[in-house]
PDB file of C-alpha atoms and ligand atoms in Angstrom:
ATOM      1  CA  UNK Y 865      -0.368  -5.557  -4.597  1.00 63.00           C
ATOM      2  CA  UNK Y 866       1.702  -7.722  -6.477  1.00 81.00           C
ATOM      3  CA  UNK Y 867       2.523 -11.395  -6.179  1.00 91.00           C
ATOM      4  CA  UNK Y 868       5.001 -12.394  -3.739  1.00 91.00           C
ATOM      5  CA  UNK Y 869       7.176 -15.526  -5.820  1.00 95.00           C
ATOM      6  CA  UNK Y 870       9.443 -17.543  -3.026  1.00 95.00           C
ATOM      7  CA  UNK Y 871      13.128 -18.084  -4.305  1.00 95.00           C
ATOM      8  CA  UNK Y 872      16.052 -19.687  -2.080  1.00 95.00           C
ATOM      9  CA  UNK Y 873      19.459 -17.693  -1.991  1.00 94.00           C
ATOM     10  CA  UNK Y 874      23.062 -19.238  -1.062  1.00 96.00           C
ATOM     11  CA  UNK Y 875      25.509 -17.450   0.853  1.00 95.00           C
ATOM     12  CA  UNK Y 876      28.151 -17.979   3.060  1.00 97.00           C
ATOM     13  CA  UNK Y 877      27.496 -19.206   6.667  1.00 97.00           C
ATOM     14  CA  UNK Y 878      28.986 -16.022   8.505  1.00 97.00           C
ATOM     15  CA  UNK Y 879      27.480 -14.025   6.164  1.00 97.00           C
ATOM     16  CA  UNK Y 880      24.117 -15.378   7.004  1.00 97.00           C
ATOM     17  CA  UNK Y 881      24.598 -14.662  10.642  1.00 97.00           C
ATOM     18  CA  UNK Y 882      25.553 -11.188   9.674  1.00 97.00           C
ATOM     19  CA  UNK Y 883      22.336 -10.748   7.818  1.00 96.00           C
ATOM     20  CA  UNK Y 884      20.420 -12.343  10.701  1.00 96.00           C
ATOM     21  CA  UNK Y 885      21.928  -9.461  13.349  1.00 96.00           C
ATOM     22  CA  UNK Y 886      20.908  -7.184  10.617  1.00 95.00           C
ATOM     23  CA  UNK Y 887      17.028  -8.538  10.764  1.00 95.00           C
ATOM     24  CA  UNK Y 888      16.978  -8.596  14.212  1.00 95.00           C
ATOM     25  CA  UNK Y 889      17.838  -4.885  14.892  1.00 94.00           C
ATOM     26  CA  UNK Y 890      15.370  -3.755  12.880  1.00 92.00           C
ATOM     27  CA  UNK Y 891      12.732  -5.523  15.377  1.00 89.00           C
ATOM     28  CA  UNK Y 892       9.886  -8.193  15.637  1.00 87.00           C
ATOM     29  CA  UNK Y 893       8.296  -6.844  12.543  1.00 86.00           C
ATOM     30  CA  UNK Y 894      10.669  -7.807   9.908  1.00 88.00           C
ATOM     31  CA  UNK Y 895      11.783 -11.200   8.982  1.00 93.00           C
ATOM     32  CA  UNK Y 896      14.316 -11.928   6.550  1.00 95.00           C
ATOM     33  CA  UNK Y 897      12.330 -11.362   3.160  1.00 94.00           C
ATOM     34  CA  UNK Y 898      11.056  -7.988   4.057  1.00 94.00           C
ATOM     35  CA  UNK Y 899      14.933  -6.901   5.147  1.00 95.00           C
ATOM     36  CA  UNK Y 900      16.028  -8.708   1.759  1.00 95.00           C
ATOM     37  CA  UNK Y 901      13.315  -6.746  -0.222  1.00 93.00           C
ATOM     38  CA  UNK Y 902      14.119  -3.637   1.778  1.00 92.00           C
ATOM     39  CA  UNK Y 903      17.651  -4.397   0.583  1.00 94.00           C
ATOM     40  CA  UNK Y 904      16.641  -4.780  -2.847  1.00 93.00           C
ATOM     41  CA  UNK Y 905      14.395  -1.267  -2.853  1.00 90.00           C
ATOM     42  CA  UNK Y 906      17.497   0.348  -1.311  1.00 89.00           C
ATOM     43  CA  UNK Y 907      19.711  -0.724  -4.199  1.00 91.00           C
ATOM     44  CA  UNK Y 908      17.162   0.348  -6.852  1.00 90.00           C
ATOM     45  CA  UNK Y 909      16.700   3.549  -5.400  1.00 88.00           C
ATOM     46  CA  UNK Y 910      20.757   3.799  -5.448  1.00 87.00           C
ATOM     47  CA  UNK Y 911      20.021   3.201  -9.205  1.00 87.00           C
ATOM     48  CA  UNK Y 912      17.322   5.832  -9.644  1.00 85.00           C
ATOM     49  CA  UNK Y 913      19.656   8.628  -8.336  1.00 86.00           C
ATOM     50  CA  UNK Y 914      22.831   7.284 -10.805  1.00 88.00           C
ATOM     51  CA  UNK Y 915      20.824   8.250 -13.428  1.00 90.00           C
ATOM     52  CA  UNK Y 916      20.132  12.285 -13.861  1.00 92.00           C
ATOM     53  CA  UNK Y 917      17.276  12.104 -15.622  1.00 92.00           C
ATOM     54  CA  UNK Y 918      15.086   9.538 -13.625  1.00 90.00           C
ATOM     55  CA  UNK Y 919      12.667  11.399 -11.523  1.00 91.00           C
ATOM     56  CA  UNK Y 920      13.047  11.346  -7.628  1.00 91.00           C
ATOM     57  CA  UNK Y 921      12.535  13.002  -3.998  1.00 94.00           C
ATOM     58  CA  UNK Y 922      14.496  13.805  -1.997  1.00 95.00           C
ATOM     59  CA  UNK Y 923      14.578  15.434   1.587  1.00 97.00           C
ATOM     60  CA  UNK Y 924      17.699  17.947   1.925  1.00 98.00           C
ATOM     61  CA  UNK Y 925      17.788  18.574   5.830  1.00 98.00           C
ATOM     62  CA  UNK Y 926      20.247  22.315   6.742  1.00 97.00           C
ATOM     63  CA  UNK Y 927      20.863  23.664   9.996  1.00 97.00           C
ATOM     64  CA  UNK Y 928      22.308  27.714   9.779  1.00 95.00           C
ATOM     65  CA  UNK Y 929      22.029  30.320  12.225  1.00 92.00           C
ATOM     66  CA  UNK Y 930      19.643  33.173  11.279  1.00 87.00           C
ATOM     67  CA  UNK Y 931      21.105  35.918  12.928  1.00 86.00           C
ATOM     68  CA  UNK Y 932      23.457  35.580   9.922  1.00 83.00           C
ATOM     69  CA  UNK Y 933      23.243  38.666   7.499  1.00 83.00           C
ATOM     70  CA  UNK Y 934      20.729  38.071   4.575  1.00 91.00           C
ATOM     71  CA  UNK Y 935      20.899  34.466   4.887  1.00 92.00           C
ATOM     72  CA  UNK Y 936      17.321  33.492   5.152  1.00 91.00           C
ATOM     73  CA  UNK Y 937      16.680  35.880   2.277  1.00 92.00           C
ATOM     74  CA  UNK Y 938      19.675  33.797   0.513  1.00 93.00           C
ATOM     75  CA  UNK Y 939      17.751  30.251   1.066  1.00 94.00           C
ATOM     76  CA  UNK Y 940      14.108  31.798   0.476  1.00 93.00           C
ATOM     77  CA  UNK Y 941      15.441  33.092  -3.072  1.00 94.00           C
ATOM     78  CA  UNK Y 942      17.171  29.915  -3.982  1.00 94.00           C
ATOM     79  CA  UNK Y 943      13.759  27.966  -3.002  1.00 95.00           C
ATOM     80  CA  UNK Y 944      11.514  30.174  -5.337  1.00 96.00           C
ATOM     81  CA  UNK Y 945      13.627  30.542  -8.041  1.00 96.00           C
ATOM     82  CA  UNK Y 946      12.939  26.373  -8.052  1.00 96.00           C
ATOM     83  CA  UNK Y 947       9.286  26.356  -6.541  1.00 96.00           C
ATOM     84  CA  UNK Y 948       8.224  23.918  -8.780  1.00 96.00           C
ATOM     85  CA  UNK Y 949      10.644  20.988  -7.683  1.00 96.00           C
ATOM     86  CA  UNK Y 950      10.265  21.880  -4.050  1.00 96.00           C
ATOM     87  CA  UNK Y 951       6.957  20.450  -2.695  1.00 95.00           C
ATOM     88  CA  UNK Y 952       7.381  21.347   0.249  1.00 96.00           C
ATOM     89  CA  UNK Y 953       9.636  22.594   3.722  1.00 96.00           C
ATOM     90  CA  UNK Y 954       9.638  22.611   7.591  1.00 97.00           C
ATOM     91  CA  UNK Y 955      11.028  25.134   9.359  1.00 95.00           C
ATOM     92  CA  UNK Y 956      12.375  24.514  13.131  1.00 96.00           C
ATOM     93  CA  UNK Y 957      13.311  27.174  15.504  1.00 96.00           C
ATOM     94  CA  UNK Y 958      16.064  24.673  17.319  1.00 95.00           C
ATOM     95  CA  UNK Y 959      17.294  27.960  19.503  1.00 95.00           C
ATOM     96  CA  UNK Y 960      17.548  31.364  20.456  1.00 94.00           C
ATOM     97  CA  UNK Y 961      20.197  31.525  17.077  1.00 93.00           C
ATOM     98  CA  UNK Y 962      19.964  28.198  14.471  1.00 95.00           C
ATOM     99  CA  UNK Y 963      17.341  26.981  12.848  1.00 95.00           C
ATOM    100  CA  UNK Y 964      16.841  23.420  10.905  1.00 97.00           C
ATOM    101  CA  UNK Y 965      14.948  23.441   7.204  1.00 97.00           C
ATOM    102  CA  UNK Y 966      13.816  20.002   6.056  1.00 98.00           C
ATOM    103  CA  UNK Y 967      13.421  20.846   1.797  1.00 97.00           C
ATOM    104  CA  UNK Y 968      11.227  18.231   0.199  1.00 97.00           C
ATOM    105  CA  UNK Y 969      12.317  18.316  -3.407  1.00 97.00           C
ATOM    106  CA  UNK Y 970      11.243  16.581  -6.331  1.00 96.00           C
ATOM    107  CA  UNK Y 971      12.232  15.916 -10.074  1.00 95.00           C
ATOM    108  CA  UNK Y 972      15.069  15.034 -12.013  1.00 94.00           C
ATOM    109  CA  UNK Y 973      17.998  13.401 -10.400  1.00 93.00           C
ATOM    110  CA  UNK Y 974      20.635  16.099 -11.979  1.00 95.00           C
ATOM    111  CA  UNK Y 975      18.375  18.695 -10.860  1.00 96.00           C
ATOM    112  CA  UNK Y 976      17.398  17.687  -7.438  1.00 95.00           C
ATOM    113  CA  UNK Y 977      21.453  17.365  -6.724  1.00 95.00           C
ATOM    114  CA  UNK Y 978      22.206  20.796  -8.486  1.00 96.00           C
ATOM    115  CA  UNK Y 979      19.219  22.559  -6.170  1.00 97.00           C
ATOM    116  CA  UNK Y 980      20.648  20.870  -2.941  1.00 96.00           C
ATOM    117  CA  UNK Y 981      24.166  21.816  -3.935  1.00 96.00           C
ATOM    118  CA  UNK Y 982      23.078  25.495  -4.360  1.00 95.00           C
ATOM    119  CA  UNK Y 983      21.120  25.564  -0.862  1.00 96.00           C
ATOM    120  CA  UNK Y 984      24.185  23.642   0.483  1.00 96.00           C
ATOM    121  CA  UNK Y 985      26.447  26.564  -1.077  1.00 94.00           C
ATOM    122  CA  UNK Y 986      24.507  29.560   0.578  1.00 93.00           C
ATOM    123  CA  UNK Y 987      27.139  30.982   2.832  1.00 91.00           C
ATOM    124  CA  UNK Y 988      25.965  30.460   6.885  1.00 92.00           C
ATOM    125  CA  UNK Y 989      24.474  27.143   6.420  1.00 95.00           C
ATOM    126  CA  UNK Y 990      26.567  25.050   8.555  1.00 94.00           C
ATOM    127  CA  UNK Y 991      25.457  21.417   8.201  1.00 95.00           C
ATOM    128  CA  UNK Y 992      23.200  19.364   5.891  1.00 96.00           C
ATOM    129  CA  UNK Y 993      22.693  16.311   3.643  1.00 96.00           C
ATOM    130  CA  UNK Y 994      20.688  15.523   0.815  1.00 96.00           C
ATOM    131  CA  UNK Y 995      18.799  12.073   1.311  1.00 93.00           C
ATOM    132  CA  UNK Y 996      17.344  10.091  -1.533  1.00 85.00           C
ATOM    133  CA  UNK Y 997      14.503   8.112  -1.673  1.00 89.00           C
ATOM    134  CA  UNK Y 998      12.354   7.228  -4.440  1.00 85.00           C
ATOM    135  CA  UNK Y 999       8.654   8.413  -6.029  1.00 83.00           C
ATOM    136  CA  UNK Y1000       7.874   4.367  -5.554  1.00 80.00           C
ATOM    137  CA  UNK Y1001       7.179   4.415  -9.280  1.00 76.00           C
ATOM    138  CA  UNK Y1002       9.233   1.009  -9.725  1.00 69.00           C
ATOM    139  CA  UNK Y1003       8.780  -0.650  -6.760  1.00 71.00           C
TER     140      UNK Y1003
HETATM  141 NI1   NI P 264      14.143  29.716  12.804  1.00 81.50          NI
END
């Protein structure tokens, strides 16, 4: 665990309330410092994914109906093809039709976003998003 250093911060007055509605949403279990370092991870992590070769994970959640023709196939070819970047994925019977696939993928940046984009391409899958988050390594 590394040190915690104290350092003060100016900022406008209505910003500061701003940032306190912010704290307290997020409930009794954060104070300011951990929202400003959860800030501060957020904006790094922003900076990992800028950069295509920096290695990160990423969670790509799709929703598609499976009575569509081939497309499970489709998705299960595109996910072996890159089994080594995909750790892992959940897959939710939602209803009697659509299903929901959380992908776990990670690697580089560029590739991460080019594997999403081709899962996000397979014709029948009707919603999903890519989230990033980070392999912690500089945090
Ligand atoms: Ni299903």
């Amino acid at each position: 665990m590394s040190e915690l250093v104290r350092f003060s911060v100016a900022m406008p007055d209505g910003l500061l309330m701003q940032f306190d509605n912010l704290v307290a949403r997020r409930g009794l279990a954060k104070n300011r410092s951990e929202v400003v370092r959860d800030l501060v991870r957020e904006a790094l992590v922003d900076e990992e994914w800028d950069d295509p070769d920096t290695e990160i994970v990423g969670t790509l959640t799709i929703v598609f109906n499976h009575h569509a023709t081939d497309l499970q196939a489709k998705l299960d070819s595109v996910q072996h093809k890159h089994h080594e970047k995909i750790i892992s994925a959940m897959h939710v019977h939602l209803d009697a039709h659509n299903c929901l696939e959380v992908i776990i993928l990670r690697g580089r940046s560029a590739d991460v976003r080019a594997i999403a984009d081709a899962i996000l391409g397979v014709k029948g899958v009707k919603h999903g998003r890519l989230t990033a988050t980070t392999t912690g390594q500089y945090l």
